[in-house]
Structure formats: structure tokens, C-alpha cells
Short mmCIF file of C-alpha atoms in Angstrom, two decimals:
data_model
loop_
_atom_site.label_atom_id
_atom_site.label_comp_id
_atom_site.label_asym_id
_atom_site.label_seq_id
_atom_site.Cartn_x
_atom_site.Cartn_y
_atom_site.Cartn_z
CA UNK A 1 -5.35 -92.31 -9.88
CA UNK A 2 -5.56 -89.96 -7.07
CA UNK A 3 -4.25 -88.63 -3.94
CA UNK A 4 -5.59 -88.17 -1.19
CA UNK A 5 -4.71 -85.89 1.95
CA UNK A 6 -6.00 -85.88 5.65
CA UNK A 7 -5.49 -82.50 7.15
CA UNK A 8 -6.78 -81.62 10.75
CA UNK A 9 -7.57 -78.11 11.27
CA UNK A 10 -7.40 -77.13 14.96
CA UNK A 11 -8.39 -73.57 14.34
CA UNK A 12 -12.31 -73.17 13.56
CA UNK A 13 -10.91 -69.77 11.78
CA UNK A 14 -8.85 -71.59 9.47
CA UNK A 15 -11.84 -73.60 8.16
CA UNK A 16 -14.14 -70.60 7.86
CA UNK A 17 -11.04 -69.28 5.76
CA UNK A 18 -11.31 -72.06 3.78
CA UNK A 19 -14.94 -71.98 2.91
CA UNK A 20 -14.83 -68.42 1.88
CA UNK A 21 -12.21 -69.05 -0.59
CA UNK A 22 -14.33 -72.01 -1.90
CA UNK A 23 -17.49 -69.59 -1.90
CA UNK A 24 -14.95 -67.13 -3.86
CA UNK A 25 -14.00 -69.28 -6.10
CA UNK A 26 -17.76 -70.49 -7.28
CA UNK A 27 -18.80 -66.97 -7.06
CA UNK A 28 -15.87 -65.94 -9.53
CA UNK A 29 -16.55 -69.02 -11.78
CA UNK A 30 -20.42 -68.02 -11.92
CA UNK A 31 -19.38 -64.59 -12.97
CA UNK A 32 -17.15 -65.62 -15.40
CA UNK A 33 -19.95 -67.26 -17.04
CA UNK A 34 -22.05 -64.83 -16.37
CA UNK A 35 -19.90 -62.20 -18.12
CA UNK A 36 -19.01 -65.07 -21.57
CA UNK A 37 -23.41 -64.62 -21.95
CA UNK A 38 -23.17 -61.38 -21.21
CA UNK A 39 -20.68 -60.82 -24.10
CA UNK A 40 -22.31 -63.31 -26.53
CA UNK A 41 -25.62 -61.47 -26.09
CA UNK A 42 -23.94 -58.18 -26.84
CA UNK A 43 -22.03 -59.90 -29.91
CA UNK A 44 -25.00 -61.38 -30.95
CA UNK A 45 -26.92 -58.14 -30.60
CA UNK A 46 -24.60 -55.93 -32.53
CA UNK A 47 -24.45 -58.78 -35.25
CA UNK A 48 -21.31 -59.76 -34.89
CA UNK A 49 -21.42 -63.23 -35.82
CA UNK A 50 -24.16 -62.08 -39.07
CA UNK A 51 -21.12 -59.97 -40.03
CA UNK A 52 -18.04 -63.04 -39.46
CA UNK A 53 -20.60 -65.18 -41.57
CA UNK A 54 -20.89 -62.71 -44.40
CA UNK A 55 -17.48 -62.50 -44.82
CA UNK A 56 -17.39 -66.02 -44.97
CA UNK A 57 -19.58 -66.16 -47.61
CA UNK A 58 -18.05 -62.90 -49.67
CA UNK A 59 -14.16 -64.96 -49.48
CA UNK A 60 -15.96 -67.96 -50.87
CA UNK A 61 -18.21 -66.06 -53.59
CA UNK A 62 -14.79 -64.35 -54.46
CA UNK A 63 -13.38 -67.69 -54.92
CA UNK A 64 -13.81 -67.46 -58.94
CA UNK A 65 -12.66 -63.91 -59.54
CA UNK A 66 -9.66 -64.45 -57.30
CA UNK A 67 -9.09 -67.75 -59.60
CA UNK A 68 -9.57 -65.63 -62.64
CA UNK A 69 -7.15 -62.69 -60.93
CA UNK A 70 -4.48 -65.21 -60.59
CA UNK A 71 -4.81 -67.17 -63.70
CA UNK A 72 -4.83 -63.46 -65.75
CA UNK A 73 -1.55 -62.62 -63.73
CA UNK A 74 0.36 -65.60 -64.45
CA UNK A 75 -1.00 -66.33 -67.69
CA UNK A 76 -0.76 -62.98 -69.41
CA UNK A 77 2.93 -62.78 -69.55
CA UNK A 78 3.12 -66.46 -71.14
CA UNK A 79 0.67 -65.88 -73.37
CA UNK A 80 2.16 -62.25 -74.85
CA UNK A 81 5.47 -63.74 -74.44
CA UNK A 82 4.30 -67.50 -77.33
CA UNK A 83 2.87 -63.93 -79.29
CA UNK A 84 6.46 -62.55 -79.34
CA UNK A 85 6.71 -59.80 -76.86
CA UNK A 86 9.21 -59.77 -74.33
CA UNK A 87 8.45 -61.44 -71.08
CA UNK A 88 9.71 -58.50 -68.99
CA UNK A 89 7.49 -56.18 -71.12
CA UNK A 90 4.66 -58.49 -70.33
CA UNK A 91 5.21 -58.80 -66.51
CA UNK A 92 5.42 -54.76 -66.75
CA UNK A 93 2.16 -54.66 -68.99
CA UNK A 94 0.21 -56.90 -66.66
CA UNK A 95 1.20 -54.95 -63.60
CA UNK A 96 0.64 -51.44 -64.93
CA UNK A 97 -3.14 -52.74 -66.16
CA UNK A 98 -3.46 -54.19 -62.65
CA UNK A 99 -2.64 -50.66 -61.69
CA UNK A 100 -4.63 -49.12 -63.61
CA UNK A 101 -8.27 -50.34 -62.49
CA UNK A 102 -7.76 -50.22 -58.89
CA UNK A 103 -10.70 -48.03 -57.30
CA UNK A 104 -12.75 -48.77 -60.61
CA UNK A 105 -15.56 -51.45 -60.73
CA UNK A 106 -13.40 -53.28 -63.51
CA UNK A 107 -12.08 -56.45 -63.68
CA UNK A 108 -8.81 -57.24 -64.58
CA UNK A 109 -9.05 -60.28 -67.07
CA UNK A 110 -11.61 -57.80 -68.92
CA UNK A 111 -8.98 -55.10 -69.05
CA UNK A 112 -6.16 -57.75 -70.15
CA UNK A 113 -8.25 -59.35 -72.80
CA UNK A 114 -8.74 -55.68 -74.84
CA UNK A 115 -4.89 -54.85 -73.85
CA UNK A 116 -3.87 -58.32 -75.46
CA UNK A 117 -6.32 -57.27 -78.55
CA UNK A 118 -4.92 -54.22 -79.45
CA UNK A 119 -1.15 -55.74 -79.12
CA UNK A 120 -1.91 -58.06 -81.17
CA UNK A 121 -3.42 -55.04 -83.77
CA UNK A 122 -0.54 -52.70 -83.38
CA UNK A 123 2.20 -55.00 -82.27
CA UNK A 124 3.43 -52.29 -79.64
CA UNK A 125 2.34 -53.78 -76.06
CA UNK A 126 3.06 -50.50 -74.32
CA UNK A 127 0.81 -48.68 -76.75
CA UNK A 128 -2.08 -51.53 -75.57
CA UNK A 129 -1.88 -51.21 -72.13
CA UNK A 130 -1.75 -47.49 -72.64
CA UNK A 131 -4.74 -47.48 -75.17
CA UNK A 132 -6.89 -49.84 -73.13
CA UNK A 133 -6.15 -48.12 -69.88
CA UNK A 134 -7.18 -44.31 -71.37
CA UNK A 135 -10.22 -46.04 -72.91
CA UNK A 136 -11.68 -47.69 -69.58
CA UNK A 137 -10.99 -44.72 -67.68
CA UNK A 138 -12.97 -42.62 -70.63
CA UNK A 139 -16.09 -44.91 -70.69
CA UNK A 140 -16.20 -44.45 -66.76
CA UNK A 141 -15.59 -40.75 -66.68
CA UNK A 142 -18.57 -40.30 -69.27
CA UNK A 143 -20.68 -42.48 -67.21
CA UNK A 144 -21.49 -45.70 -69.51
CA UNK A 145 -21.73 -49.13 -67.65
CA UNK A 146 -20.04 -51.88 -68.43
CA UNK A 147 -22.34 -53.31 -70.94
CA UNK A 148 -22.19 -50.00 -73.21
CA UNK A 149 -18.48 -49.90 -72.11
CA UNK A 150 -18.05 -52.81 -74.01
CA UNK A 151 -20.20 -52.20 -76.63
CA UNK A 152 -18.04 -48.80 -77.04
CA UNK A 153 -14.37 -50.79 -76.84
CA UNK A 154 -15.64 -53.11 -79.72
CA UNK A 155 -16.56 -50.21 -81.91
CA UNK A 156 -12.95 -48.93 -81.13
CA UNK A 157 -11.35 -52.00 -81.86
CA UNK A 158 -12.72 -52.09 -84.97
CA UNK A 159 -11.99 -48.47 -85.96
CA UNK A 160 -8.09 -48.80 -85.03
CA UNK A 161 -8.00 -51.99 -86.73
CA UNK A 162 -8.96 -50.33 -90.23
CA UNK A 163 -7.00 -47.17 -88.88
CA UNK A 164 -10.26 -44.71 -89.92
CA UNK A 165 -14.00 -44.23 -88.53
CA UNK A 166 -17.16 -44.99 -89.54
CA UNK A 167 -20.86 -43.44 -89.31
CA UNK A 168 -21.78 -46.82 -87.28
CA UNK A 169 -19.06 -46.90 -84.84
CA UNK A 170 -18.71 -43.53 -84.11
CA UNK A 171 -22.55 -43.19 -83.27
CA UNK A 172 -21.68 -45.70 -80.76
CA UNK A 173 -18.66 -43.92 -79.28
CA UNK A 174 -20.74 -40.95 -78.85
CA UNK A 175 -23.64 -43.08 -77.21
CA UNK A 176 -20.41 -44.65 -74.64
CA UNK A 177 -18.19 -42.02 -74.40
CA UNK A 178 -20.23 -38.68 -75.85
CA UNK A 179 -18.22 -36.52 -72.78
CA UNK A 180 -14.89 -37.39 -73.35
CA UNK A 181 -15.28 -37.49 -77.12
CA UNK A 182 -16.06 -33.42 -76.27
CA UNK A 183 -12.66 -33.19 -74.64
CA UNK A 184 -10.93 -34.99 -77.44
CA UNK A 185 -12.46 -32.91 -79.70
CA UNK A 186 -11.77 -29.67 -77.94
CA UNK A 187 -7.83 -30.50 -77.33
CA UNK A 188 -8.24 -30.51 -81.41
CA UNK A 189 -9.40 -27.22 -81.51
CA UNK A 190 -13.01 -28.10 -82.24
CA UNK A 191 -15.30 -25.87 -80.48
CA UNK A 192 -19.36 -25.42 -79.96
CA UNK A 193 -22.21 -27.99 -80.31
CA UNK A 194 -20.99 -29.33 -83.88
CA UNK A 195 -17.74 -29.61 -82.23
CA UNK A 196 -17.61 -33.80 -82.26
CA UNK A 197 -18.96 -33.65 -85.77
CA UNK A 198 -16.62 -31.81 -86.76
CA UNK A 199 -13.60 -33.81 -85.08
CA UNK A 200 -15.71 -37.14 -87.19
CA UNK A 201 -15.15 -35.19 -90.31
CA UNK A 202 -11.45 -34.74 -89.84
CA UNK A 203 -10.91 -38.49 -89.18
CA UNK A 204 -13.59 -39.36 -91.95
CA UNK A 205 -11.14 -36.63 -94.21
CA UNK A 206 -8.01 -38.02 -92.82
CA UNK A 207 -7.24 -34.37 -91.81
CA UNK A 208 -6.45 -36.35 -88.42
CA UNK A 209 -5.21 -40.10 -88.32
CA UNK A 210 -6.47 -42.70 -85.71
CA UNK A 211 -3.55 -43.01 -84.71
CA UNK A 212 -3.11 -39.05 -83.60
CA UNK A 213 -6.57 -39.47 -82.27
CA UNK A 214 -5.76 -42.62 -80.05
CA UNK A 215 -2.68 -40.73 -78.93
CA UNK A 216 -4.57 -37.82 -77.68
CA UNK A 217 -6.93 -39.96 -75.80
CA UNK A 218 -4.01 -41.08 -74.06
CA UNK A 219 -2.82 -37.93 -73.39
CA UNK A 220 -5.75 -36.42 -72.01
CA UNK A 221 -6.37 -39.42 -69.50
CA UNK A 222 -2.81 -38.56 -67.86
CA UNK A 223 -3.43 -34.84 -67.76
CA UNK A 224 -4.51 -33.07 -64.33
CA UNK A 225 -8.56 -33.30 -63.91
CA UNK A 226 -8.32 -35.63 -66.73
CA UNK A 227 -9.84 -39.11 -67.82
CA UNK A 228 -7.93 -41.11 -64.80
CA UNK A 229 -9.37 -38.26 -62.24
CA UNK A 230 -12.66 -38.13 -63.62
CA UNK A 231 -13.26 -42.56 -63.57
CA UNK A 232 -12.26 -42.49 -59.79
CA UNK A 233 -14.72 -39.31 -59.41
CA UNK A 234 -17.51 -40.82 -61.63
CA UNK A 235 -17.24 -44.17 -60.40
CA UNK A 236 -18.19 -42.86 -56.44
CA UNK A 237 -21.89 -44.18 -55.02
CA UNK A 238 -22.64 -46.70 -53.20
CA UNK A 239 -23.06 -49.10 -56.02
CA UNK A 240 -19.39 -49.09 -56.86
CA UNK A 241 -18.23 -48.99 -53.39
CA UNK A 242 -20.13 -52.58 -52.72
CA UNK A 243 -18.65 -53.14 -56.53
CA UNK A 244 -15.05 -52.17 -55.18
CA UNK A 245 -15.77 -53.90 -51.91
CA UNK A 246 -15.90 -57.50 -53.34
CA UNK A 247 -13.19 -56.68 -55.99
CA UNK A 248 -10.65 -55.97 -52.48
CA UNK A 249 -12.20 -59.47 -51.35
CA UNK A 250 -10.98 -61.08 -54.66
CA UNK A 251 -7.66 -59.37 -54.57
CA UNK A 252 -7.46 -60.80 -51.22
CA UNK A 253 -8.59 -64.24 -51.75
CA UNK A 254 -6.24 -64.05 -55.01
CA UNK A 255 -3.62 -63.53 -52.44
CA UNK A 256 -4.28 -66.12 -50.02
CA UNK A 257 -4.18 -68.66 -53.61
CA UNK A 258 -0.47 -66.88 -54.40
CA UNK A 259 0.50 -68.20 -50.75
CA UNK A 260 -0.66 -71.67 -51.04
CA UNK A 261 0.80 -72.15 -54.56
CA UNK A 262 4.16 -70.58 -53.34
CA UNK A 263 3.67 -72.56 -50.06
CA UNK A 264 3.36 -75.87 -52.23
CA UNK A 265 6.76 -75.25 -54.70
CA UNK A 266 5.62 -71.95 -56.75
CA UNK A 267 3.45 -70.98 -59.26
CA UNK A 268 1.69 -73.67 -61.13
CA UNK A 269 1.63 -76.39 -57.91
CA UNK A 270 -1.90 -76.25 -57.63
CA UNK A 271 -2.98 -76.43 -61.41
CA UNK A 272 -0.11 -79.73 -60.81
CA UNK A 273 -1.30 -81.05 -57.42
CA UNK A 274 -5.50 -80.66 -59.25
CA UNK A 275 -4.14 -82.60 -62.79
CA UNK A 276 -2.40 -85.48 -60.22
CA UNK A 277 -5.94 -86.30 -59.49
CA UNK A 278 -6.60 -87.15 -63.02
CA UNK A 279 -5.21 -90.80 -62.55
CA UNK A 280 -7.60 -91.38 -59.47
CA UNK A 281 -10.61 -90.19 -60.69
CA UNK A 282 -10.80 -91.60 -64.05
CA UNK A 283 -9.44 -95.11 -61.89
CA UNK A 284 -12.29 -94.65 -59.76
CA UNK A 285 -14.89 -94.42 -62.15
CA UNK A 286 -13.15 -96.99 -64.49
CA UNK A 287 -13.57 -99.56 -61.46
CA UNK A 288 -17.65 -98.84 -61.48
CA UNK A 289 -17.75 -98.58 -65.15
CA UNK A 290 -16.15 -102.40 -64.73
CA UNK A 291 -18.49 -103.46 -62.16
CA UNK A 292 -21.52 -102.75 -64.28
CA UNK A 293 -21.72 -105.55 -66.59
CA UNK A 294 -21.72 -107.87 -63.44
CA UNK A 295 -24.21 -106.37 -61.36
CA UNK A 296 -26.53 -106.11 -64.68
CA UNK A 297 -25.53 -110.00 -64.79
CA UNK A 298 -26.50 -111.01 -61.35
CA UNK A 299 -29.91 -108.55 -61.60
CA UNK A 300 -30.94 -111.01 -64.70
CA UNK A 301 -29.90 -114.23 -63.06
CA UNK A 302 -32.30 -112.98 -60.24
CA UNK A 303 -35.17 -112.35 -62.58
CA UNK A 304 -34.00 -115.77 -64.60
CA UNK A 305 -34.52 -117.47 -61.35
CA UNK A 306 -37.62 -115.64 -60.47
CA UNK A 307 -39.56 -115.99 -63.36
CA UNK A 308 -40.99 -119.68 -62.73
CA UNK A 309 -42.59 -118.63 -59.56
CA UNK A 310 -44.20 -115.38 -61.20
CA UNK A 311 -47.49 -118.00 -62.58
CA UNK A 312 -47.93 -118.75 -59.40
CA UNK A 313 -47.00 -115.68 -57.13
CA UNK A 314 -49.80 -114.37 -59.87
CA UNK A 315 -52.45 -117.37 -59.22
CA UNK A 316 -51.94 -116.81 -55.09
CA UNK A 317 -52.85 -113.20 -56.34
CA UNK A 318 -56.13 -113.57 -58.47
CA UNK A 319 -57.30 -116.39 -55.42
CA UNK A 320 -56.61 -113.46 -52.87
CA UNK A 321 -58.67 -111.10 -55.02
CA UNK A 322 -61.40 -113.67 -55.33
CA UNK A 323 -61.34 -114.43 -51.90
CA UNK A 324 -61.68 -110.70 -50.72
CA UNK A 325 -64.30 -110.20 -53.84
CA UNK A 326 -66.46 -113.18 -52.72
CA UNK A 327 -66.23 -111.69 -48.46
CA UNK A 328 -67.27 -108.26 -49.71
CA UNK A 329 -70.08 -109.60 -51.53
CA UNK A 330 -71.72 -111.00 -48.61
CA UNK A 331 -70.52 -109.32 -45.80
CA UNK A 332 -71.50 -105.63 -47.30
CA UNK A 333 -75.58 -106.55 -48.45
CA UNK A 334 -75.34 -108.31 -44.93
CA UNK A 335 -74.36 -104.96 -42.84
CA UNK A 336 -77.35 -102.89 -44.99
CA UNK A 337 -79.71 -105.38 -44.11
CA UNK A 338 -78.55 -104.79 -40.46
CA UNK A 339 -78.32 -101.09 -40.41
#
């Protein structure tokens, strides 16, 4: 409800007091407002809100790769632990690749899927993560993108799988990787323009194994000024820094999808809390599968009951259309006579 209060104010000062703080307060309020447009306008001028609604939109385009992030995270260790590995060395491996690519416009499923490759190839995980870390970092440094850095990896694959090189593959490490092939070939002692022919002819001659030459590949990407430096150099631009821009909103969103499934009992509650859905939805569309026969049913008892009046719904028809035939006749030579 409400109260209400009778004062009496004997002193005409008192009231004027009184109106001036009302007049103070409206003049503060209008202000106020005054100052909230004031701030949207500037807000809105400076694009605030543009930018809060591209960020929106970024988190919820980086909903898939964060998806992916997580799933590779979690997953990798099972997976290369049912191979055999250990599970420590595969919580190690996955970390050290995650490592590996930050600052560089590569994913890290991508870089987990070649490390699981070669580990499977060599049976030494370390080796993988290793070869598959030296090898991204060498595509980058010599400039390919990631189709031809793909390209490149399966020619590599290939080659370390048989353990020697051929013409084929080795034109296409030199078309992915033709600068840091020179420095491979140099740390061998092969020197001038024939230099990475001459480092194909050892391997070809088995002068130098695969094996040596996969090991010096990692060696040269940990040396000072070498492959590592020269990815995070070679990857700068503004292409890659947009490219690395939505990689740190993935890593964040992947973060935020850590939280929740800790939040709901650890890792695996969501993929748990999505497959308890199963029962609902396949109930759900069970129930209108089952309602189908019936409302097919009551659709042909309708026509069933319908189709002795269509004769005559279709005689009232033709009469209409004689009617309106028979009117037009003689009302339309009746108007040109008129006109």
C-alpha cells in the first residue's frame, strides 16, 4: 500500500529548499541520461558493439576446432596407449606437439595425425613427435602452404617407410621444402648449386641412411637460427596473424569445453550427458514414426467418405461453368452493341 505524511511547513524558505532539491534531483536524473546516450553514441561510434559481436561470432565459428582441440588432446593418449605406447609417453607426446605449433598457422589434430603415423612406422613415439615437429617447422621456414606442406609430409612418409628416396618424392621435397633441404645438405658437407643432388645421390647410394638424414633434420630444427626460428620468422604477415588469431580463439573456446566437462564430473561428461539423449530422441521420433499409419488411416477414411459427393460437387461445377458461359455469351455481344 502506501503511506502517506502531512507535513506543514511554516517557513516559505524551507519549501523553496525543497523545490530546489526536487529541481536537483530531475536535473541530475536528465543528465544521467543524458550522459548513458552520450556514451552509447561514442560506443557505437568507435564500434564497440561491431567488435563484442565479432567476437561473438569468432567463439562460435571456433566452436569445431576447439571440439577437434579437445577431442585430439584426450583422445591421442588412448589411442597411442590401445597401439602399445605408454600412456605417460603419450600425455608427454601430445603436449610437446601442442607445444610445438604454437605461433604457427597449424593445427594440432593435423600435427597429431602425422606424429601418430610415423609411431606407428618406427615404433619410437619420441622419435614421431620429434620427426613431425622438425618437418612442420621445415615446410614453414621454406615457405610452402599447407596444401604443398602436406603434399611434402606424404612424400616423406613414404620415403621413411621404405627407409630410402626416390626420384618422385624427392622432386616433391625439393618443390616443399627446396630451402631447408639446402641446409640439410650443407650440414652434410654438400656444397654449391648441385649441392641437394648430390645429398639425393648419397641417400639413393646409401652413402647416408634415412634414418641419419631424418636425424639431422631434427637436429638442425633445434639449432640457433634454425628450422623452429625460421617457421615463427616465416610464418609473420598479416595472413598468419588473423590465422593465429582464430587458432588463440579455439584454444580458448577449447578451454571454456575443458571447464564444463570438468564442471560436469571430468573428462568424457559431455560425450556422456550428448549419448543420454540417444534414448529420447530415437523415443521421440519412434512415437511419430507410430502415429503415421493412423493419420494415413484417418486421411483415407476422409477421402472414403468424400468420394460419393465428388459426382456431384463436379455436376454443381460444370452447371456453374454453364451458367457463367451462357451470361458471358449475352451480356458481352450486348455491351459492343452498346459501346
Amino acid at each position: 500500500g502506501r503511506v502517506i505524511i502531512d507535513v506543514e511547513l511554516d517557513d516559505g524558505r524551507v519549501v523553496k529548499g525543497v523545490t530546489n532539491i526536487d529541481r536537483g534531483f530531475k536535473g541530475l536524473m536528465s543528465t544521467a541520461r543524458g550522459v548513458a546516450a552520450s556514451i552509447g553514441k561514442i560506443a557505437a561510434g568507435i564500434g564497440v558493439f561491431e567488435l563484442a559481436r565479432k567476437a561473438v561470432n569468432m567463439v562460435t565459428s571456433s566452436l569445431d576446432g576447439a571440439i577437434d582441440r579437445y577431442d585430439t588432446l584426450n583422445n591421442f593418449p588412448r589411442v597411442m596407449q590401445l597401439l602399445g605406447f605408454d600412456a605417460s609417453e603419450a600425455e608427454q607426446a601430445i603436449q610437446k606437439l601442442s607445444d610445438g605449433v604454437q605461433g604457427l598457422p597449424t593445427r594440432l589434430d593435423e600435427i597429431a595425425k602425422s606424429a601418430q603415423t610415423i609411431a606407428l612406422m618406427t615404433n619410437d613415439l619420441d622419435l614421431a613427435v620429434e620427426t613431425a615437429i622438425a618437418l612442420n617447422n621445415a615446410f614453414i621456414a621454406s615457405g610452402s602452404s599447407a596444401m604443398d606442406a602436406e603434399r611434402g609430409l606424404t612424400q616423406y612418409v613414404q620415403m621413411l617407410a621404405k627407409g630410402k628416396v626416390d626420384q618422385q618424392s624427392w622432386n616433391s621435397l625439393v618443390e616443399t621444402m627446396g630451402p631447408a633441404l639446402n641446409m640439410v645438405a650443407e650440414a652434410f658437407g654438400f656444397t654449391g648449386r648441385s649441392a641437394r643432388q648430390d645429398l639425393y645421390e648419397a641417400l639413393k647410394e646409401g652413402h647416408i641412411t634415412f634414418d641419419e638424414f631424418n636425424a639431422k633434420i631434427i637436429e638442425l630444427n633445434k639449432a640457433q637460427g634454425g628450422f623452429a626460428e625460421m617457421a615463427r620468422e616465416a610464418s609473420g604477415g598479416i595472413r598468419t596473424a588473423l590465422t593465429n588469431l582464430r587458432t588463440w580463439f579455439v584454444q580458448g573456446t577449447e578451454t571454456i569445453i575443458e571447464a564444463i566437462d570438468e564442471a560436469l564430473g571430468g573428462v568424457g561428461s559431455i560425450q556422456r550427458a550428448i549419448e543420454s539423449l540417444k534414448p529420447i530422441i530415437q523415443g521421440f521420433f519412434n512415437w511419430i514414426a507410430s502415429k503415421v499409419p493412423i493419420v494415413i488411416e484417418h486421411f483415407k477414411r476422409m477421402r472414403d467418405e468424400l468420394d460419393p459427393w465428388i459426382p456431384s460437387v463436379n455436376q454443381v461445377r460444370d452447371i456453374f461453368i454453364s451458367a457463367f458461359t451462357a451470361i458471358k455469351n449475352f451480356v458481352v455481344p450486348a455491351l459492343r452493341d452498346v459501346v
